[in-house]
XYZ file of C-alpha atoms in Angstrom:
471
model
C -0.777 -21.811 6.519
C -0.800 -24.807 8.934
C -1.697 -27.622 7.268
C -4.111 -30.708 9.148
C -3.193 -34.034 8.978
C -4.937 -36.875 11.099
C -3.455 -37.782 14.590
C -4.504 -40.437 17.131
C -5.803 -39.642 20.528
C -3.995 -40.301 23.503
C -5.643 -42.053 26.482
C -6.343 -41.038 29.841
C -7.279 -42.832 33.457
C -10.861 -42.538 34.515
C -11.384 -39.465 36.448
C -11.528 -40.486 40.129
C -15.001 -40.345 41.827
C -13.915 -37.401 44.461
C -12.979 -34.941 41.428
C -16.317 -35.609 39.313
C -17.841 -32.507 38.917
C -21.005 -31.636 41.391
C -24.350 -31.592 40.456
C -24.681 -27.582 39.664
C -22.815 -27.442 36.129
C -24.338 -25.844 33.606
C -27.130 -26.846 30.816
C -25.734 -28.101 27.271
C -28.004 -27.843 24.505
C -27.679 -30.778 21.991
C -25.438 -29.127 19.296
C -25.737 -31.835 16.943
C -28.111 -30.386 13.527
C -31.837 -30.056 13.721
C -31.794 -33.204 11.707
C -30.223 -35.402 14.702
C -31.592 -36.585 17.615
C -34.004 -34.104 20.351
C -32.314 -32.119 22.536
C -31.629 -33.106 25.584
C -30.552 -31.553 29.413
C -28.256 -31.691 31.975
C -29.715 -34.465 33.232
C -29.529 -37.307 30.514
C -26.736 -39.144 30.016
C -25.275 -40.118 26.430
C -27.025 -43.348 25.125
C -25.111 -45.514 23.205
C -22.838 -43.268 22.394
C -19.664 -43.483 20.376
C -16.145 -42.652 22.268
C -12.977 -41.591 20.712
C -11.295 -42.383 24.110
C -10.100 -45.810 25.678
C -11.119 -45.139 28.924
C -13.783 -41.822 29.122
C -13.703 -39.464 31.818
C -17.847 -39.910 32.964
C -19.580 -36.886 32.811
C -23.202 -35.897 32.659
C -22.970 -33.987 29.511
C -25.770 -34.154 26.581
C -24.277 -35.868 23.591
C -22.071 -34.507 21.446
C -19.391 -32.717 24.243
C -15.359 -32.853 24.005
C -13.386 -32.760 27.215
C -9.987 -31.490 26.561
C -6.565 -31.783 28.248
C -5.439 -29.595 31.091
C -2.836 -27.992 28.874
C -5.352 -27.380 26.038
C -7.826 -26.164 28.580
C -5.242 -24.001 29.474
C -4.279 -22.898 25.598
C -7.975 -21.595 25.235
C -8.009 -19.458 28.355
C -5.272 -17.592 27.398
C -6.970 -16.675 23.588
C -5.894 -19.592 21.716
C -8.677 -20.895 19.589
C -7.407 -24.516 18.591
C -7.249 -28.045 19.907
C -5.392 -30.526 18.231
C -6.789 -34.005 18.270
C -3.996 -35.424 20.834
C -5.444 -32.914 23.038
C -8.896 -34.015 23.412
C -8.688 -36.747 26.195
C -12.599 -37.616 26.119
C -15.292 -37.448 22.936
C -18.619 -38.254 22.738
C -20.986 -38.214 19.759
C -24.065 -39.821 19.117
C -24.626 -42.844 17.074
C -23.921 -42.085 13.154
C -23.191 -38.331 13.798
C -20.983 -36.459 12.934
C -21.964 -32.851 14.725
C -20.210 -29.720 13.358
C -20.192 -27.737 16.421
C -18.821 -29.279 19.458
C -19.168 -27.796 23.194
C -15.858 -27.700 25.038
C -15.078 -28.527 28.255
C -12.054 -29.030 31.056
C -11.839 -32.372 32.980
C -14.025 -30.589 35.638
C -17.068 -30.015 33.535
C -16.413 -26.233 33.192
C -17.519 -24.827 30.018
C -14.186 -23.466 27.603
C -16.619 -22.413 24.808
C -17.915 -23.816 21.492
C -15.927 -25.282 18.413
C -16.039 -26.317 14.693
C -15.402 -30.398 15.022
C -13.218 -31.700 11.932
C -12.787 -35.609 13.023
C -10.191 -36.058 10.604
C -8.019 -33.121 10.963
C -5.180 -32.864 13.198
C -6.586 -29.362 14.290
C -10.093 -31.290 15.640
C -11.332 -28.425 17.348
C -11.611 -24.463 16.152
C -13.591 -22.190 18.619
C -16.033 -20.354 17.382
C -17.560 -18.810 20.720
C -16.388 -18.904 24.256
C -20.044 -19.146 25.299
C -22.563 -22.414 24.679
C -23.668 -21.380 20.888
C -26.131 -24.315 18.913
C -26.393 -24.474 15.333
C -29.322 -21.681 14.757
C -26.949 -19.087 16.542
C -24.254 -19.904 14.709
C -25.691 -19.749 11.389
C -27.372 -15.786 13.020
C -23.383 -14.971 14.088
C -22.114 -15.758 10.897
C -23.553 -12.757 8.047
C -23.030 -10.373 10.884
C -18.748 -11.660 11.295
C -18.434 -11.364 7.464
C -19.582 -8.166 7.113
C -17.725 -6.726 10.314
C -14.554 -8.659 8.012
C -15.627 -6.917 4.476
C -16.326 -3.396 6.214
C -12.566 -3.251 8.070
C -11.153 -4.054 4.408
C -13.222 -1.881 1.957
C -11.228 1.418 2.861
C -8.127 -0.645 1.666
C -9.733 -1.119 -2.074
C -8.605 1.947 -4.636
C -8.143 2.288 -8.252
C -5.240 1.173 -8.005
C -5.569 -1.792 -5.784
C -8.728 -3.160 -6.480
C -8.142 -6.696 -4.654
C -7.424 -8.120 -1.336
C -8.322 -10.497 1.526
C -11.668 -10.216 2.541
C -11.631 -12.283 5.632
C -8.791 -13.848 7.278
C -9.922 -17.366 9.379
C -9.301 -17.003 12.911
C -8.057 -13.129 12.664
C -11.916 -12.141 11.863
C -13.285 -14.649 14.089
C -14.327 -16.762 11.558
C -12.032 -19.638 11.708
C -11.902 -21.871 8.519
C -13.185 -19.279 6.425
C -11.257 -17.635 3.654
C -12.234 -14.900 1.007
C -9.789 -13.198 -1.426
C -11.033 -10.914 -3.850
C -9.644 -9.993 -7.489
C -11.002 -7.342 -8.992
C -14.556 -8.745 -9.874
C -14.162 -12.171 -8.970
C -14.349 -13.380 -5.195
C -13.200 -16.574 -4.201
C -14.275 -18.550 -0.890
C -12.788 -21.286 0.848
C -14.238 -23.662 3.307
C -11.333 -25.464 4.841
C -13.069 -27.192 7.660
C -15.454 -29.759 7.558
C -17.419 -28.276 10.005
C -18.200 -25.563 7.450
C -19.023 -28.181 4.584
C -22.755 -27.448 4.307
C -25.062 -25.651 1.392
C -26.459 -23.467 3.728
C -22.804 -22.173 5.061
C -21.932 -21.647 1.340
C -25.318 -19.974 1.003
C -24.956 -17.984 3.841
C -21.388 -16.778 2.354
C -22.716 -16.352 -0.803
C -25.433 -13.818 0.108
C -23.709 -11.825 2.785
C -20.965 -11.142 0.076
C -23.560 -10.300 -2.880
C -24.781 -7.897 -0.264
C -21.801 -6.458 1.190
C -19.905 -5.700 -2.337
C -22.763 -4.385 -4.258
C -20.856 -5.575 -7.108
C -22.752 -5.248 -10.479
C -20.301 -7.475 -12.122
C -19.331 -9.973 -9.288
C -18.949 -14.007 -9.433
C -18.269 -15.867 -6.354
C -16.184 -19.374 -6.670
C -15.650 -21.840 -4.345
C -11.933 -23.188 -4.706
C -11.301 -25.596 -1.239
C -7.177 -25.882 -0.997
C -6.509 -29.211 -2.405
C -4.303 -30.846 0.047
C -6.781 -29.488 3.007
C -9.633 -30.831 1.331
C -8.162 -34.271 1.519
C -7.525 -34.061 5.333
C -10.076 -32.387 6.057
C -12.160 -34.986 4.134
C -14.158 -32.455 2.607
C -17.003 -32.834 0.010
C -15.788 -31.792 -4.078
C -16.780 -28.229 -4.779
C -18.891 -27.867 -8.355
C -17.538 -26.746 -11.087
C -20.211 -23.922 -11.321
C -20.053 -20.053 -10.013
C -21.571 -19.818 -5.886
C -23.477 -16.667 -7.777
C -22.288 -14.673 -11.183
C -23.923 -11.847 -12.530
C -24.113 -13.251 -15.664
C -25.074 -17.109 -14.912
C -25.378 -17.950 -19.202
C -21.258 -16.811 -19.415
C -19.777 -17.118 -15.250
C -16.460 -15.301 -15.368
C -13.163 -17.277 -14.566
C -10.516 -14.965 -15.268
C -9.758 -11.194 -15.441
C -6.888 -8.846 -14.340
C -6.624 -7.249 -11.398
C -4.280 -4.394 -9.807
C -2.192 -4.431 -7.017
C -0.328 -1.103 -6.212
C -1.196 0.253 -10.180
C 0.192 -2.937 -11.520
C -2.207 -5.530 -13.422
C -2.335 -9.285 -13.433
C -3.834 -11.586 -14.570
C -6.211 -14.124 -12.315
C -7.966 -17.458 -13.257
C -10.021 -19.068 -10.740
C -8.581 -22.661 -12.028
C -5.153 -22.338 -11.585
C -2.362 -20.948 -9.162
C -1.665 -21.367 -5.970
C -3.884 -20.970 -2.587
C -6.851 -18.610 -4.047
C -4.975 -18.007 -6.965
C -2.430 -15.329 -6.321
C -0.380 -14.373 -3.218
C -2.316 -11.156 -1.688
C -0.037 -10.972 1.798
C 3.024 -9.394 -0.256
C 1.390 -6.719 -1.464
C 2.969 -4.196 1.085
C 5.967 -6.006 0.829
C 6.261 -5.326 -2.976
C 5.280 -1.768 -2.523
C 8.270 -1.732 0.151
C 10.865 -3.663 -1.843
C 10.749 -0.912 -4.725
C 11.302 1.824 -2.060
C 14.036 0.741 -0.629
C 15.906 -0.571 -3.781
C 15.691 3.785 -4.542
C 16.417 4.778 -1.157
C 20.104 2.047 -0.679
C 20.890 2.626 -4.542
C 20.207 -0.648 -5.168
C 18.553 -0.326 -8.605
C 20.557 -1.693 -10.949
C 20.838 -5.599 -11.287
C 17.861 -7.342 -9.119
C 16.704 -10.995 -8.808
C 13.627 -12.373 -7.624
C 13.861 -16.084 -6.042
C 10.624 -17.921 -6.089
C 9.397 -15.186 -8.416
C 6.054 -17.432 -8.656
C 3.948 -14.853 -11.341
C 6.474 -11.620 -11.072
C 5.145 -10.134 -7.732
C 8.563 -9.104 -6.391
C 9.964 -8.961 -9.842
C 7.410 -6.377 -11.445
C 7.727 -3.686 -8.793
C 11.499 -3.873 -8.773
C 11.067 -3.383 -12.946
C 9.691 0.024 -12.188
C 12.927 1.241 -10.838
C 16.182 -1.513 -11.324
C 17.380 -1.504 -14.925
C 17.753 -5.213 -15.175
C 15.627 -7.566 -13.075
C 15.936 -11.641 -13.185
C 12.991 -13.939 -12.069
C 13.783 -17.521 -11.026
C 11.165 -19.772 -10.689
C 10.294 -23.851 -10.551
C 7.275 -23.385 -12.365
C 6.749 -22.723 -16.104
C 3.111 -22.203 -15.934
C 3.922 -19.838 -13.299
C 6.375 -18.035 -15.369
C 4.326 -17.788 -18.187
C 1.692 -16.069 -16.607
C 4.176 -13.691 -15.099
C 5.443 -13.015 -18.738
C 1.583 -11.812 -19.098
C 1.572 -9.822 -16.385
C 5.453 -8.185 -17.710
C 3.229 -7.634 -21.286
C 0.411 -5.947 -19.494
C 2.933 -3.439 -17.192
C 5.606 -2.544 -19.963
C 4.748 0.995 -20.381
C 5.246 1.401 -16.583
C 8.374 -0.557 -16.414
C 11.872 0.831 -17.627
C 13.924 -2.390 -16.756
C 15.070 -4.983 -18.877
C 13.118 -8.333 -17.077
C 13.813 -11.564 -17.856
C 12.528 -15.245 -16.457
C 14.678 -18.339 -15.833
C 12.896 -21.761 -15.291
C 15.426 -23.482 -12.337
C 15.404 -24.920 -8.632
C 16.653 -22.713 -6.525
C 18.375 -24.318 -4.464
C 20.722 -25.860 -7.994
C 20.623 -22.276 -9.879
C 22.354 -20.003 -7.026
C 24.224 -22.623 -5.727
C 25.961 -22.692 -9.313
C 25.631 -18.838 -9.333
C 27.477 -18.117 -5.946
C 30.377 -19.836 -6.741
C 33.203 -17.490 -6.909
C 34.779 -17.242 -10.493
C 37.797 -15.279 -8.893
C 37.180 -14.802 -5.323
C 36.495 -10.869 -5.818
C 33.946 -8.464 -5.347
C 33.662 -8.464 -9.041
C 31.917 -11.893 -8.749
C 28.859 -10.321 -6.428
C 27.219 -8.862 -9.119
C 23.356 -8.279 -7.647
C 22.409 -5.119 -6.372
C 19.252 -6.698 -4.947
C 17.913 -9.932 -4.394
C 15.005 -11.351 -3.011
C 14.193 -14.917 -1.750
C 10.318 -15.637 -1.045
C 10.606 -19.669 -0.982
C 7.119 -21.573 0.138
C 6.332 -22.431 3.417
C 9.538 -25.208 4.527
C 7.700 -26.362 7.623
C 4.032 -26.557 7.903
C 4.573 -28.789 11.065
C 6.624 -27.921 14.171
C 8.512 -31.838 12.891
C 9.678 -29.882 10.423
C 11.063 -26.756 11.361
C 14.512 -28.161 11.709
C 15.067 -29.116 7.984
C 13.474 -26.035 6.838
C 15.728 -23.909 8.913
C 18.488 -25.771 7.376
C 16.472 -25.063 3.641
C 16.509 -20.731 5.001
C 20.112 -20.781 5.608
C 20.994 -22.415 2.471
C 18.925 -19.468 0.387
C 20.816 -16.848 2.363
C 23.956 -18.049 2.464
C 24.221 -18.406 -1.433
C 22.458 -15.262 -1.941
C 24.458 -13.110 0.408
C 27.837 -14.352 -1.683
C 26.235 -12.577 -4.425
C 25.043 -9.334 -3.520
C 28.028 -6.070 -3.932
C 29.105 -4.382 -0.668
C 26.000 -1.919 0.088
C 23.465 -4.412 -1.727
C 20.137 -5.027 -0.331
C 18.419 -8.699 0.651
C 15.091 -9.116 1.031
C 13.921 -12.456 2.610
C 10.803 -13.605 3.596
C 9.211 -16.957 5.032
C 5.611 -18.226 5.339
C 6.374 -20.756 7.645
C 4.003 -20.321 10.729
C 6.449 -22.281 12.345
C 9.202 -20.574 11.714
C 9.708 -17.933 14.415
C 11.341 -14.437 14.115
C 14.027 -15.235 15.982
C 14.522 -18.267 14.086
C 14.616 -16.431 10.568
C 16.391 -13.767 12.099
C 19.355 -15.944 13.565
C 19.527 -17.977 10.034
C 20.190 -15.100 8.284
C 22.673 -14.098 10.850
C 24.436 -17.238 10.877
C 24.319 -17.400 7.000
C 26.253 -14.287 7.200
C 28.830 -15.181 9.047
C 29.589 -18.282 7.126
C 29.354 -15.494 3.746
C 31.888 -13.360 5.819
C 29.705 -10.475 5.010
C 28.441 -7.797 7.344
C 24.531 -7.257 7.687
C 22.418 -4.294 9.178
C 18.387 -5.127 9.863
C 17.167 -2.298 8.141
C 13.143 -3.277 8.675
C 10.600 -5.872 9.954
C 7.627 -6.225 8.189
C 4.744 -8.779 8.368
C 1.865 -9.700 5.661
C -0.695 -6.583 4.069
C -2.983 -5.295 6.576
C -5.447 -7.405 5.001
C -3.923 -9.932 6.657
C -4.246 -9.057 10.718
C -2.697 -10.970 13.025
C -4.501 -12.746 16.263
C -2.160 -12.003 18.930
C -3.123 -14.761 20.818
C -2.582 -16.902 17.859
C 0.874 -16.834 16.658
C 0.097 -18.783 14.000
C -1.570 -16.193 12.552
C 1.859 -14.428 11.832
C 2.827 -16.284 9.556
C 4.664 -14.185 6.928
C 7.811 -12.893 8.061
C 9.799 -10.133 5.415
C 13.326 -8.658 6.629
């Protein structure tokens, strides 16, 4: 997902006298908390107020108020929900404030909506409404959003998959806002420091307890490390949000994805823990390794706890998982112990880069077929570019993966490659692997598209939400 990073603000001329806006614009509430100064009207004019902006466009606006550029303006009307901090060409906020909802307005006065402020992200402004909402309303809006988010998922939870993503950010109009579930444990994150309150966690906390009607459930708060730094948010405690059994909170347990267990602890892993947005995509890699024949050697790149790996063991006979990590790899040697009465291949884990291991690997011993001895591989590498700077190296980082792996997959083999770069366009993966081909002088047929679990919906007027990309 997109990471935040702080970014100055550019400057702008002071808006000429003729184009000030007229005396008929709306009201703005004071959206700063309760706690903060009285609210004021249309009428009053900021006092003292602290600008983020060289030279502010004057407008009377109660205090706090962002005006945002013409192309950002723009950005919002047609769906988008975000405004980066270059974007933002006036801000005013009262003395020693720091709101967290900001009203949003054009350079004309005209109201865009209302938006989570993070002052230190590079993402400073996440709407939350398109109409003037203060704090009270927000904090009414939220239970009812989470439960809308819960409800669309529950029909997705079986026996056999007992865990998934409870609310998506943006996607369930709750931007900043995560919630994965495993099994009995649900874990929030707050990754906006808009949302960095006790009574947002509380809020959270309750409409969850409510909506699961778990008898065994324990809520966690885990904020994503590197966010939390940029976001500049506060530490989360080391005890449960809520646990059923408060003397002993639960940490770990297994959970099933697609009749498959693993195992989950709330204090390690990556993002919430484990990587919910494959789970189609495993389901999908198994059927097609029976449908092209390709079930007899199979490697897993980036095999991070045996997502990929496990499903292929239920119908390859010898499956390979490569990853960085030994932690990683020795929890996916748990899972292996916990499946092997569903799994008839022989699986086996190799600590190694992979970038080193299959450039070693797809080096030709002879220059024959004989030497492309895979029947299947798949690469699922991290997320390359998590800025638009960096979309050129990682495309570079893409090609690489192919390239080696499509020198060692047999005539009629089957890739599978994947990125979670919301950067990274389809286009873009799809003409890397194309290219990669070429320079492997092998001949590749698309055989499918497919995008993260449907627990994961996509905002289609926020690409970024699309961020995992499987062909």
């Amino acid at each position: 997902k997109p990471a935040a990073k702080s970014a100055g603000n550019r400057t702008r001329s002071p808006q000429p006298a003729a184009s000030r806006p007229s005396a008929s614009k709306p009201a703005f509430p004071d959206f700063s908390r309760p706690s903060s100064r009285p609210a004021t009207t249309s009428s009053a004019k900021p006092q003292a107020a602290r600008t983020l902006a060289a030279a502010p466009v004057r407008l009377d606006l109660p205090v706090p108020y962002a005006v945002v550029s013409r192309r950002a303006g723009d950005n919002l009307r047609r769906g988008h929900l975000w405004v980066y901090s270059t974007e933002i060409e006036h801000l005013e906020l009262a003395p020693n404030s720091s709101p967290d909802l900001v009203p949003v307005v054009d350079s004309r006065g005209i109201l865009l909506g209302t938006a989570l402020f993070s002052p230190a992200s590079q993402i400073a402004l996440r709407l939350i409404s398109r109409d003037l909402v203060n704090h009270a309303q927000w904090l009414a809006l939220l239970p009812d959003r989470l439960r809308a988010a819960i409800a669309y998922r529950k029909p997705l939870l079986t026996a056999d998959t007992d865990s998934c993503r409870l609310v998506f950010s943006e996607a369930d109009n709750l931007p900043g806002i995560i919630v994965d579930k495993y099994a009995d444990i649900v874990v929030l994150q707050l990754l906006n420091k808009g949302l960095d309150s006790d009574e947002i966690r509380k809020i959270c906390t309750d409409t969850l307890r409510d909506a699961l009607a778990t008898p065994n459930l324990t809520i966690w708060e885990r904020p994503d490390p590197r966010i939390r730094e940029l976001e500049g948010l506060s530490a989360p405690s080391n005890a449960p949000l809520y646990s059923a059994t408060p003397d002993a909170p639960v940490a770990s347990t297994i959970f099933r994805l697609n009749g498959l267990k693993f195992h989950f602890d709330v204090n390690s892993g990556q993002k919430t823990g484990a990587f919910l947005d494959q789970r189609e995509n495993y389901a999908a890699a198994a059927r097609w390794a029976s449908a092209k024949g390709a079930t007899g050697k199979a490697l897993d790149v980036c095999t991070y706890q045996g997502g990929f790996a496990l499903h292929l063991a239920q119908v390859c006979r010898e499956v390979t998982g490569i990853d960085a990590s030994r932690a990683s790899l020795e929890v996916a040697e748990r899972n292996l112990a916990e499946n092997r009465g569903k799994l008839s291949a022989e699986v086996d884990w190799v600590e190694a880069d992979a970038f080193e291991i299959l450039r070693a690997w797809a080096e030709p011993k002879s220059g024959s077929e004989a030497d492309r001895v895979w029947d299947l591989i798949v690469l699922d590498p991290p997320a390359f570019a998590k800025t638009k700077r960096a979309v050129e190296g990682a495309l570079r980082g893409y090609k690489e993966l192919n390239l080696r792996a499509l020198r060692m997959i047999r005539a009629d083999g089957l890739l599978i490659t994947c990125s979670c770069s919301p950067h990274v366009t389809w286009s873009d993966l799809e003409a890397v692997v194309a290219d990669a081909a070429v320079d492997a002088h092998r001949r590749v047929t698309l055989l499918e598209r497919r995008g993260a679990a449907q627990d994961h919906p996509v905002l289609l007027n926020l690409p970024e939400s699309e961020y995992l990309k499987c062909l």
